[in-house]
Coordinates of C-alpha atoms in Angstrom, one line a residue:
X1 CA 40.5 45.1 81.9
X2 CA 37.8 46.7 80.3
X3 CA 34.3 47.2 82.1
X4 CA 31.7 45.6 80.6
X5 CA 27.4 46.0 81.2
X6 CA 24.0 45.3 80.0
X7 CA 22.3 48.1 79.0
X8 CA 18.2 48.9 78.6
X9 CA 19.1 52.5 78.3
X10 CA 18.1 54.1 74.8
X11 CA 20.9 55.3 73.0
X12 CA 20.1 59.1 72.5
X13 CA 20.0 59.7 76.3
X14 CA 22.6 57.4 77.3
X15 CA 25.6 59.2 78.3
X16 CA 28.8 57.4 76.4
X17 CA 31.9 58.9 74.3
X18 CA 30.7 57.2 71.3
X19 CA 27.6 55.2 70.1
X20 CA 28.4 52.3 68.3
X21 CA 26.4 50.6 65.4
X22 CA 26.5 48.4 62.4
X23 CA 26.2 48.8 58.8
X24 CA 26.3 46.2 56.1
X25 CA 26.3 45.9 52.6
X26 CA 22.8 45.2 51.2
X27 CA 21.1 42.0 49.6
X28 CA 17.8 41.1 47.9
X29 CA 15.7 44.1 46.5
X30 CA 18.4 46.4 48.6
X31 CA 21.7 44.5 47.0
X32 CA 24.4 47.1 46.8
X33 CA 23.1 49.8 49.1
X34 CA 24.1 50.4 53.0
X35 CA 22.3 48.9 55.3
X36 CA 22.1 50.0 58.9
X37 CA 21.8 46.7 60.9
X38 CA 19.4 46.0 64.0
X39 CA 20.2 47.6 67.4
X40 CA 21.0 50.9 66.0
X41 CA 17.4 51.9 65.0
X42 CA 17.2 54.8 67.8
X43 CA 20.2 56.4 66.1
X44 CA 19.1 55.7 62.5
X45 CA 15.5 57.6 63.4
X46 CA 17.6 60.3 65.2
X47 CA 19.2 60.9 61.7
X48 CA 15.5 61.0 59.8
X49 CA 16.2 58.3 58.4
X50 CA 18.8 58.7 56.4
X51 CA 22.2 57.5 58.7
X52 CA 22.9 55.0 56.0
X53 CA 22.7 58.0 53.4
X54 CA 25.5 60.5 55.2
X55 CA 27.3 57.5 55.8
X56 CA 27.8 56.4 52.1
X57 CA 28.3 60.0 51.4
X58 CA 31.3 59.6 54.0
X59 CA 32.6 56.9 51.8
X60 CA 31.3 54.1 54.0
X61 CA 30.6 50.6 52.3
X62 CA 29.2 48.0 55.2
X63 CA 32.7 46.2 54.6
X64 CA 34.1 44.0 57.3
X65 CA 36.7 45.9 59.3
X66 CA 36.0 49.4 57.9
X67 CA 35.2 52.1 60.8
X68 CA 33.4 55.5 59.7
X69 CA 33.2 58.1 62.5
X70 CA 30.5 61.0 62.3
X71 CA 29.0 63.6 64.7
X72 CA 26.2 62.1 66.7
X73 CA 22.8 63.8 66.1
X74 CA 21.3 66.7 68.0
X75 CA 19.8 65.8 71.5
X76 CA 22.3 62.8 71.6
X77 CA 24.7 63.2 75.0
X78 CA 27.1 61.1 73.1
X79 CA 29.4 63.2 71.1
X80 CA 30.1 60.8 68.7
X81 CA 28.7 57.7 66.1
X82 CA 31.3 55.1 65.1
X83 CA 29.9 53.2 62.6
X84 CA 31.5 49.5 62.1
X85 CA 31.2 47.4 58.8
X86 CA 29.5 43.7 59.4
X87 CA 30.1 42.8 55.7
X88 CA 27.1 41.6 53.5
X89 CA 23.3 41.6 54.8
X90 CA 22.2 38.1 55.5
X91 CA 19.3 37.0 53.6
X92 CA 15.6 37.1 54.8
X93 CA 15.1 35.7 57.9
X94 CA 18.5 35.2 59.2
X95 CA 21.0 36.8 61.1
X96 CA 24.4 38.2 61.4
X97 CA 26.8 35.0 62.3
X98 CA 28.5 35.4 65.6
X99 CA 32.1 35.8 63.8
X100 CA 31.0 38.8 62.1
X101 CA 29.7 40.7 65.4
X102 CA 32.3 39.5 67.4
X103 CA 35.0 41.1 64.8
X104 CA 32.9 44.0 64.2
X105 CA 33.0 44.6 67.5
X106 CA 36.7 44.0 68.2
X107 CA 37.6 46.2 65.5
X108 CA 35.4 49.1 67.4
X109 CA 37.0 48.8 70.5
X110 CA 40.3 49.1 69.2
X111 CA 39.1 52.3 67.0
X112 CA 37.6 53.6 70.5
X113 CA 40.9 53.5 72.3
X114 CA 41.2 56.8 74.6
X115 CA 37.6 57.1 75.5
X116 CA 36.2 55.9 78.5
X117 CA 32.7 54.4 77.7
X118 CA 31.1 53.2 74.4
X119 CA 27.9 52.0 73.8
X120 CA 27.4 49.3 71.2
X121 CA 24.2 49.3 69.4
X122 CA 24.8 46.4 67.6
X123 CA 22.0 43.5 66.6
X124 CA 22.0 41.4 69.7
X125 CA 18.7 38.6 68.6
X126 CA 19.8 36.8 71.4
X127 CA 22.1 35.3 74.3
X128 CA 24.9 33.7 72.2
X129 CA 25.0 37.4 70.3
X130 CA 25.6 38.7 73.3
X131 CA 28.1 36.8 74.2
X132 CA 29.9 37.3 70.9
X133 CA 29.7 41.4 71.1
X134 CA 31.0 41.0 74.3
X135 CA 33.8 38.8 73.4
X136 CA 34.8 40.7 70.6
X137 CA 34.9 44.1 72.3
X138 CA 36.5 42.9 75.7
X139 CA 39.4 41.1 73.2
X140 CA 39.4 44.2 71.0
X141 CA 40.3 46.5 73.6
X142 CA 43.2 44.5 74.8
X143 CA 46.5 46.1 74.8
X144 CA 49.7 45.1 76.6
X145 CA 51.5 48.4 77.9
X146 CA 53.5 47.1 80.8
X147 CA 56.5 47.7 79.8
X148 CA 55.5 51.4 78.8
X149 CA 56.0 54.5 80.4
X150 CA 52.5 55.5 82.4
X151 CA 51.0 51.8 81.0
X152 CA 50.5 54.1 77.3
X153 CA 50.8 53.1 74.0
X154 CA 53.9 55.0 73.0
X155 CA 52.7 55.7 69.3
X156 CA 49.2 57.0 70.4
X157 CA 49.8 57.7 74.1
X158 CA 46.1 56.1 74.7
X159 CA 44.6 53.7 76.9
X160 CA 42.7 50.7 75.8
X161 CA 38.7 51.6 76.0
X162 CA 37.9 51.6 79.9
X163 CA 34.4 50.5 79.5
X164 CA 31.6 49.3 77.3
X165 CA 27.8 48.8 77.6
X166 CA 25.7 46.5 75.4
X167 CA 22.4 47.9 74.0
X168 CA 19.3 46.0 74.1
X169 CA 20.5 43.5 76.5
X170 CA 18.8 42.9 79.3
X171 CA 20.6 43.0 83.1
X172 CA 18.3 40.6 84.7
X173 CA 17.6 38.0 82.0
X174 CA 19.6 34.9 83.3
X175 CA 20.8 34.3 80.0
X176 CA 21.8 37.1 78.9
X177 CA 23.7 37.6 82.5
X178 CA 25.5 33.9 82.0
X179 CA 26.4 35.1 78.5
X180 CA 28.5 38.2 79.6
X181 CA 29.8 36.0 82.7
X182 CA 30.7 33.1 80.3
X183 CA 32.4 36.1 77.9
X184 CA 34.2 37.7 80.8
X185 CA 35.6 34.7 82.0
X186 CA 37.0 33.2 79.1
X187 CA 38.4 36.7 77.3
X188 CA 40.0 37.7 81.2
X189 CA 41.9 34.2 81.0
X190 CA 42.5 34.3 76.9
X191 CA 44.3 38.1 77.6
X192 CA 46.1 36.3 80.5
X193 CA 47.5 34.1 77.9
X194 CA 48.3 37.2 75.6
X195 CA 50.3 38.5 78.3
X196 CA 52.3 35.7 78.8
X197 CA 53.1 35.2 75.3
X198 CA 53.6 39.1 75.4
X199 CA 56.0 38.9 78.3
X200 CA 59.7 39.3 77.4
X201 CA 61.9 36.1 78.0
X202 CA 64.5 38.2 80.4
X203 CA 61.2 38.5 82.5
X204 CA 59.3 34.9 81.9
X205 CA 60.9 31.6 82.3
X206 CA 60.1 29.0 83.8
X207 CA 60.3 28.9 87.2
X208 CA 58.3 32.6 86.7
X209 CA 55.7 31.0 84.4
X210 CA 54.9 28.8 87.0
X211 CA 54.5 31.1 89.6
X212 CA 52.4 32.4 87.1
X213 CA 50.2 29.5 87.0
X214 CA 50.3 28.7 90.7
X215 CA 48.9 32.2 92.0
X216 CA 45.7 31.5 89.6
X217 CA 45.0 28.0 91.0
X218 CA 45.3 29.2 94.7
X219 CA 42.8 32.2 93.5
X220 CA 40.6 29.7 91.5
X221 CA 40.3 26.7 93.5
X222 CA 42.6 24.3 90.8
X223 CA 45.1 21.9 93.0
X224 CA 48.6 22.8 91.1
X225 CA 51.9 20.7 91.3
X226 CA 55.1 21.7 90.1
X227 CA 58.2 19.7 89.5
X228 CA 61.9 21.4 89.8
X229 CA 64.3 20.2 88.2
X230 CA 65.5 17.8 91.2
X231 CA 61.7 16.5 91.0
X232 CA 61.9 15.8 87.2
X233 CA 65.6 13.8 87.4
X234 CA 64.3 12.1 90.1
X235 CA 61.1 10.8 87.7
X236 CA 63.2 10.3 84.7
X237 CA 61.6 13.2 82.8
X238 CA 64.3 13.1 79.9
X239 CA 62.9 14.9 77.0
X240 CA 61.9 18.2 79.3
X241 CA 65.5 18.0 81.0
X242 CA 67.0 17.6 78.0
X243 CA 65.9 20.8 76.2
X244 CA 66.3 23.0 79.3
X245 CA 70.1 21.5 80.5
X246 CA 71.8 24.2 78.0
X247 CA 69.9 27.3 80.2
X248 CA 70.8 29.0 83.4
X249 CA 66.7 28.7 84.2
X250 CA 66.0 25.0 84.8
X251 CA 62.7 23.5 82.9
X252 CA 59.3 22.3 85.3
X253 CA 56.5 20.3 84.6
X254 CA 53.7 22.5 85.6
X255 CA 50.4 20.3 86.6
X256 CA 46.8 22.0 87.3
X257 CA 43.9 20.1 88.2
X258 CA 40.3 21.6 88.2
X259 CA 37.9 18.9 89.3
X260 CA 34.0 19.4 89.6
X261 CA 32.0 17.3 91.8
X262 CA 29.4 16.1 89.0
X263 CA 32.3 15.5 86.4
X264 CA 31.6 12.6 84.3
X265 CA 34.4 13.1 81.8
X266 CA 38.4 14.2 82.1
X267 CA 39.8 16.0 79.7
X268 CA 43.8 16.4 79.4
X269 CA 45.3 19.3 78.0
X270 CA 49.1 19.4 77.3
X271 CA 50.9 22.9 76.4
X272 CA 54.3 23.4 74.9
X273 CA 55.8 25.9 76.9
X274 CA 59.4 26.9 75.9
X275 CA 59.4 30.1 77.0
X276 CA 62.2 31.4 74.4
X277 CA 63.4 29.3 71.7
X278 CA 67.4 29.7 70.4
X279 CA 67.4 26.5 68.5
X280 CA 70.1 25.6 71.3
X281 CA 73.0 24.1 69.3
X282 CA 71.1 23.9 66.4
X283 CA 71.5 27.8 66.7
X284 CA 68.1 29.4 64.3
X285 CA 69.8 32.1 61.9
X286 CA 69.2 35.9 62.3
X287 CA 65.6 36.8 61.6
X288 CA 63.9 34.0 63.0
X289 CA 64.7 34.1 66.6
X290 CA 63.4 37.4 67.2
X291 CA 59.8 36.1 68.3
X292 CA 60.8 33.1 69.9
X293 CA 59.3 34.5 73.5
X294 CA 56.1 33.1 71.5
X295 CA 57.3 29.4 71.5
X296 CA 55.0 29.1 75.2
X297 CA 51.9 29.7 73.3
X298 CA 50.5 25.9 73.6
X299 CA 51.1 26.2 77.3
X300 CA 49.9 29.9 77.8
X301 CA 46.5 28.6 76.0
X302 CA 46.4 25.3 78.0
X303 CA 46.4 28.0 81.4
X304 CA 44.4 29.7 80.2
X305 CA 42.0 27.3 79.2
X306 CA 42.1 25.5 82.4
X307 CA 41.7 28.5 84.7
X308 CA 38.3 30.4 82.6
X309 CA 37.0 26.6 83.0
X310 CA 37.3 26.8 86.2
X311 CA 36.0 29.6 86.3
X312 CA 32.8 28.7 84.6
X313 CA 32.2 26.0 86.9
X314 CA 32.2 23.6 84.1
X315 CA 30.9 19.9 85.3
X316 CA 34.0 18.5 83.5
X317 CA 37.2 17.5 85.3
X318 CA 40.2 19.4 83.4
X319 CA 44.0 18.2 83.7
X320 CA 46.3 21.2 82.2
X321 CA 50.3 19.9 81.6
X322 CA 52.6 23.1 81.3
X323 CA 55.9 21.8 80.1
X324 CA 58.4 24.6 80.4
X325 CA 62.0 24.9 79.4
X326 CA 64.2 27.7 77.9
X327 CA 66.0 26.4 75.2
X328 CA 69.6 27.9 75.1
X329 CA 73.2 26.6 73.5
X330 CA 76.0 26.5 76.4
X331 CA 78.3 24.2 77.4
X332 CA 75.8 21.9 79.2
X333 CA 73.0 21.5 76.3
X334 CA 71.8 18.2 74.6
X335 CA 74.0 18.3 71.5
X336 CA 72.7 16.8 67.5
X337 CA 73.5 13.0 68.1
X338 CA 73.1 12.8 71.5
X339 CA 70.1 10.1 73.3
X340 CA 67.6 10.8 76.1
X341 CA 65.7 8.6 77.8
X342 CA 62.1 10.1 77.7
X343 CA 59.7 9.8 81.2
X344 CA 57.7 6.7 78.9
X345 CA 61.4 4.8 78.9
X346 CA 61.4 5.1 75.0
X347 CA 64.6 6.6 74.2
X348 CA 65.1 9.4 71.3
X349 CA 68.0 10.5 69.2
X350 CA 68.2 13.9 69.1
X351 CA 68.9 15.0 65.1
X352 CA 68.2 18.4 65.8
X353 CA 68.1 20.2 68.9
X354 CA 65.7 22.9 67.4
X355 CA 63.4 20.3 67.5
X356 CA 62.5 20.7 71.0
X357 CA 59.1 21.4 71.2
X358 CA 58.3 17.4 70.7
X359 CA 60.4 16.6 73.2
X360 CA 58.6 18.3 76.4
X361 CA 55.5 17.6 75.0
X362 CA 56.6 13.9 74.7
X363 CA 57.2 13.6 78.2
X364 CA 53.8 15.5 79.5
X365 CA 51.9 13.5 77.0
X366 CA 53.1 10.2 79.0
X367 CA 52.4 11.9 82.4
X368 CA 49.0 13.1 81.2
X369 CA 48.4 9.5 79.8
X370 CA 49.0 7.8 83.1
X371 CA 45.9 9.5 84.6
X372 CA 43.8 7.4 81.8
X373 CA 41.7 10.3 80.6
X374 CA 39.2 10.3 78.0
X375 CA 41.1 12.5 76.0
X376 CA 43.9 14.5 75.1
X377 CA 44.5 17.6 73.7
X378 CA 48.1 19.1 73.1
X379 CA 48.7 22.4 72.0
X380 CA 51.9 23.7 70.5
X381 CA 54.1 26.3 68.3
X382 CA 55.4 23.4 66.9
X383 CA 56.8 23.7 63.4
X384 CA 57.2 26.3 60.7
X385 CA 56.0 23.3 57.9
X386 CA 52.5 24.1 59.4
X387 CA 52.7 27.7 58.6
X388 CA 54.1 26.9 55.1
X389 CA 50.7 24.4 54.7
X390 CA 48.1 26.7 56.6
X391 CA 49.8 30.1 56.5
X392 CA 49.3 32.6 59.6
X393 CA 46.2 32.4 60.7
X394 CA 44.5 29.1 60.7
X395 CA 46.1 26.3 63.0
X396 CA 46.0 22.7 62.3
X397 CA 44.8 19.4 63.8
X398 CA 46.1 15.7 63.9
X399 CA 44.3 12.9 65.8
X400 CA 44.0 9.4 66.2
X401 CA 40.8 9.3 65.9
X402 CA 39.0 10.8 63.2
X403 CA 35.9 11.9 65.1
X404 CA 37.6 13.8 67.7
X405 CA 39.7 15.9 65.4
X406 CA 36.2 16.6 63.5
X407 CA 34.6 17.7 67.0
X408 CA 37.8 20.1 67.2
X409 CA 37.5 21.7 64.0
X410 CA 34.1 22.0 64.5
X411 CA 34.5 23.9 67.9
X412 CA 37.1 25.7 66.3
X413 CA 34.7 27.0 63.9
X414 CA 31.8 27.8 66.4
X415 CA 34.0 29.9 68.4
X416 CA 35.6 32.0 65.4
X417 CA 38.8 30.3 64.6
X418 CA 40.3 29.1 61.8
X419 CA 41.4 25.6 62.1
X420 CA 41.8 22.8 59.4
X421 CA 42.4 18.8 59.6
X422 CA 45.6 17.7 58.9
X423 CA 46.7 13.6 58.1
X424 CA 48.9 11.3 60.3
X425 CA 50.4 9.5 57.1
X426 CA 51.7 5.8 58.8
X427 CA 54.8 5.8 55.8
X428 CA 56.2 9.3 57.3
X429 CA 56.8 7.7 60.7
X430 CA 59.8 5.1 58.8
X431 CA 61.9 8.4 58.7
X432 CA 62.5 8.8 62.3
X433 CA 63.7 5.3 62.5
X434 CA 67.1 5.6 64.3
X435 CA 69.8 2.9 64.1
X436 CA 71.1 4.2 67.9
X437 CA 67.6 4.8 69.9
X438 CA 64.1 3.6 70.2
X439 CA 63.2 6.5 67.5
X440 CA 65.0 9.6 66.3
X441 CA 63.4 13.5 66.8
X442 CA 63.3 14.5 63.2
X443 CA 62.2 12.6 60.1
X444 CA 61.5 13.8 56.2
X445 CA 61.7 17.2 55.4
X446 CA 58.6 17.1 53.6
X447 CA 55.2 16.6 55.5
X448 CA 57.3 18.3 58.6
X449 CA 54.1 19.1 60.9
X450 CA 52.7 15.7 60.1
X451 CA 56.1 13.7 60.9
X452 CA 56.1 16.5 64.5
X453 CA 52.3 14.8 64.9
X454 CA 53.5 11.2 64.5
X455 CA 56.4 11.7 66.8
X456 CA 54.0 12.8 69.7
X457 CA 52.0 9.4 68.7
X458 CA 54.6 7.7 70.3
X459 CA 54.1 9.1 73.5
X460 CA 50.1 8.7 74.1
X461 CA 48.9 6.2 76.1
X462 CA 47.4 2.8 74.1
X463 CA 43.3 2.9 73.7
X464 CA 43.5 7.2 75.2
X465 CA 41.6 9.4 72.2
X466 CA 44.6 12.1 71.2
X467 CA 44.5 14.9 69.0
X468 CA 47.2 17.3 68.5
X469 CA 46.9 20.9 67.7
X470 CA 49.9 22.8 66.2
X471 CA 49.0 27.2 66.3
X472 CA 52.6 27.9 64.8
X473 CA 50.8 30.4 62.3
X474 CA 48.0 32.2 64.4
X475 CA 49.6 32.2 67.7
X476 CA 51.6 35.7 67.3
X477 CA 51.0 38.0 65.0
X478 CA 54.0 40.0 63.8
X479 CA 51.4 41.9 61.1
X480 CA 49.0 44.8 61.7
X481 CA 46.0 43.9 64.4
X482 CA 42.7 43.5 62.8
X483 CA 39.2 42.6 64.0
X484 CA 39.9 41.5 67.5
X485 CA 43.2 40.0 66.8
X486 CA 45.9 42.3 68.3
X487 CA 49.8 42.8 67.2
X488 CA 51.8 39.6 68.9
X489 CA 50.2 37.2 70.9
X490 CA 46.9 36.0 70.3
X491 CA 45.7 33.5 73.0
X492 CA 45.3 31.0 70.0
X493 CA 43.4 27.6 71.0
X494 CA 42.2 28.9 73.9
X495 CA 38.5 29.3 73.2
X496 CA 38.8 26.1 71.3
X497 CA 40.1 24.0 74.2
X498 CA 37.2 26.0 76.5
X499 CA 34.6 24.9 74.3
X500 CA 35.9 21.1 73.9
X501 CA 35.3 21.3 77.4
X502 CA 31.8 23.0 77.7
X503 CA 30.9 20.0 74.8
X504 CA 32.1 17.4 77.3
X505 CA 30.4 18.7 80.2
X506 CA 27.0 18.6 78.5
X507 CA 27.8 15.4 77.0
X508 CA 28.1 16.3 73.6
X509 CA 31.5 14.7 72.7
X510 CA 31.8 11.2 73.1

């Protein structure tokens, strides 16, 4: 993990592989020239002047994303100034958003990979900026090389960027201190999830995912239970054994409990965790099951969002429901047509096996609705209809209650990710209406994600708030990285669920 410190040193003596600063497209009387943003003043004076100048002349434009490299200036112990593009100037009197720095940052860590120490002189007006540099930089240097000779990229045979110091913030100032604790915290746990999602599926099933999860609680301080498969057919946990019967690793219910002492509130979080995704009999063709080690994503984020709370000491009791199960075709798996009876006692015809995702989360959403929380969240990769509808990088939310899924978008949104409300349309839930069982596991084609939402409806608790979060488009991505978003898993949902938490601690929601 990448070292991380507050810095009063001034850049020109400060000794670094690179100086980082920011440059952004102009506005007002300036509108259309380069701008070199606050922070980096030291190193703009070092140049005369005139950084923004040489930079232009480099081809530099202040856009978002773009990285200009350039010798550092004379007396400067750092060999090197990366310059990194924030986008357009905000107007008088305002400042750079936290999304901007916190990409601009994450796209300077990954430029930096191979050196040992940065600096970043970018603007930091206050605590929640630093915060945001931090997070962006300590998410931008991730990079998962386990399964690479000497822990290297293979392409580039370098190691992410070993450490980075912020400018201009201040090592004794309590809030600026809480701000890179918060930031460490919930990045260390977010790669954790990237990890997991990253991990190949010869190497992370179940039974290892929960090992997983049950070396963090004892290291956190979160009580953890976990239920084997002679625990869940003893409870009449139907829907979980039912996906993971056709595989040679049995499913578990994974539960972790963080509790705080002045906790008003509980929150439930429920994670899909199929750990890889065949289809089972409903075998997926060639060319889409290539990434299905990413169908754990909900339950990697609900970890992970559990543990960095824990972490932060958050005065909010958090419930985190792993349900984990490889789902594989054999001899012994749930065939199309055939009923389980779920953990709730409703029983479910199963249309399509490689709708499997609804049916672990079905069963944790009963379990996590006997504890009568005040809310719950579930996470999952559930359907490709919601990548159709939102594409790959914005996730979408369902709810029964309207004000809770605005309070998640809204999170969404003040942490940096995309997230949109979706409808729970009462005429779509007639198509999983089954002439055999209680209710069938797939419904219209059309409005897939919504019918996946309505489904899970069924399995919440009367009078508990629910909302229901489906990441099948940003939770890997199989493009290029960019900003702080790697290549594969992205830890999706994790700083969303964090921050639902922080605005239940304080109060804030509901």
């Amino acid at each position: 993990m990448t070292a991380l410190t507050l810095s009063t040193a001034a850049a020109p003596g400060l000794r670094a592989d690179a100086i980082v600063v920011g440059v952004a497209k102009g506005s007002g009387s300036r509108s259309g020239d380069l701008v070199v943003a606050p922070g980096a003043e030291a190193v703009d004076k070092a140049y005369d002047g005139r950084l923004a100048g040489v930079l232009e002349t480099l081809g530099a434009s202040g856009a978002e994303g773009e990285v200009t490299k350039l010798p550092a200036p004379s007396g400067f112990k750092a060999p090197l100034v990366v310059a990194v593009g924030l986008g357009a100037e905000p107007e008088k009197d305002a400042q750079f958003d936290a999304e901007t720095l916190r990409k601009a940052a994450g796209t300077a860590a990954r430029a930096l990979a191979g050196a040992k120490k940065a600096a970043f002189a970018l603007p930091l007006a206050d605590a929640a900026d630093i915060g945001a540099v931090a997070e962006g930089a300590l998410l931008g240097a991730y990079s998962f090389d386990a399964y690479k000779e000497n822990g290297k990229d293979a392409k580039n045979g370098k190691v992410p960027l070993a450490e980075v110091a912020l400018l201009g913030g201040k090592p004794r100032d309590k809030a600026h201190k809480a701000a890179v604790e918060r930031a460490t915290a919930v990045t260390e746990e977010l790669n954790r999830a990237r990890d997991l999602i990253n991990t190949p599926p010869n190497d992370l099933n179940p039974e290892s995912f929960a090992a997983v999860a049950q070396t963090a609680a004892k290291e956190h301080g979160i009580k953890v239970q976990v239920l084997d498969v002679k625990a869940l057919e003893k409870g009449g946990y139907g829907g979980i054994l039912g996906v993971g019967v056709g595989s040679a690793a049995g499913p578990r219910l994974v539960k972790l409990s963080y509790t705080h002492s002045k906790a008003k509130k509980h929150l439930a979080f429920v994670g899909k965790g199929i750990t890889y995704d065949s289809g089972g009999i409903s075998l997926k063709p060639a060319g889409h099951n290539e990434t299905m080690k990413c169908d754990m994503s909900g339950a990697a984020a609900v970890f992970g969002a559990v543990v960095a709370a824990a972490r932060i000491g958050l005065e909010v009791n958090v419930t985190g429901w792993l349900a984990l199960a490889e789902n594989m075709p054999s001899g012994t798996a749930t065939r199309p047509g055939d009923v389980l009876r779920m953990y709730s006692g409703k029983t479910v015809e199963v249309l399509n096996t490689d709708a499997e995702g609804r049916l672990v989360l079905a069963d944790a959403l009963w379990a996590a609705s006997e504890e009568n929380p005040d809310a719950i969240v579930d996470v999952a990769t559930l359907t490709g209809a919601m990548v159709l509808a939102l594409g790959n990088r914005t996730f979408g939310v369902m709810a029964n209650d309207e004000a809770f899924r605005t309070a998640i978008v809204e999170a969404a949104e003040e942490v940096g990710e995309a997230s949109w409300p979706m409808p729970l349309p009462d005429h779509l839930r007639k198509g999983m209406d089954s002439p055999t069982a209680d209710i069938a596991n797939m419904g219209e084609r059309m409005g897939g994600g919504l019918v996946a939402g309505l489904f899970l409806r069924e399995f919440v608790g009367e009078g508990i708030t629910w909302a229901h979060i489906d990441i099948a488009g940003p939770a890997f991505n199989e493009q290029g990285p960019f900003g702080y978003t790697p290549k594969g898993g992205t830890g999706s949902a994790v700083r969303t669920l964090v921050r639902l938490a922080e605005l239940t601690a304080a109060g804030d929601l509901g």
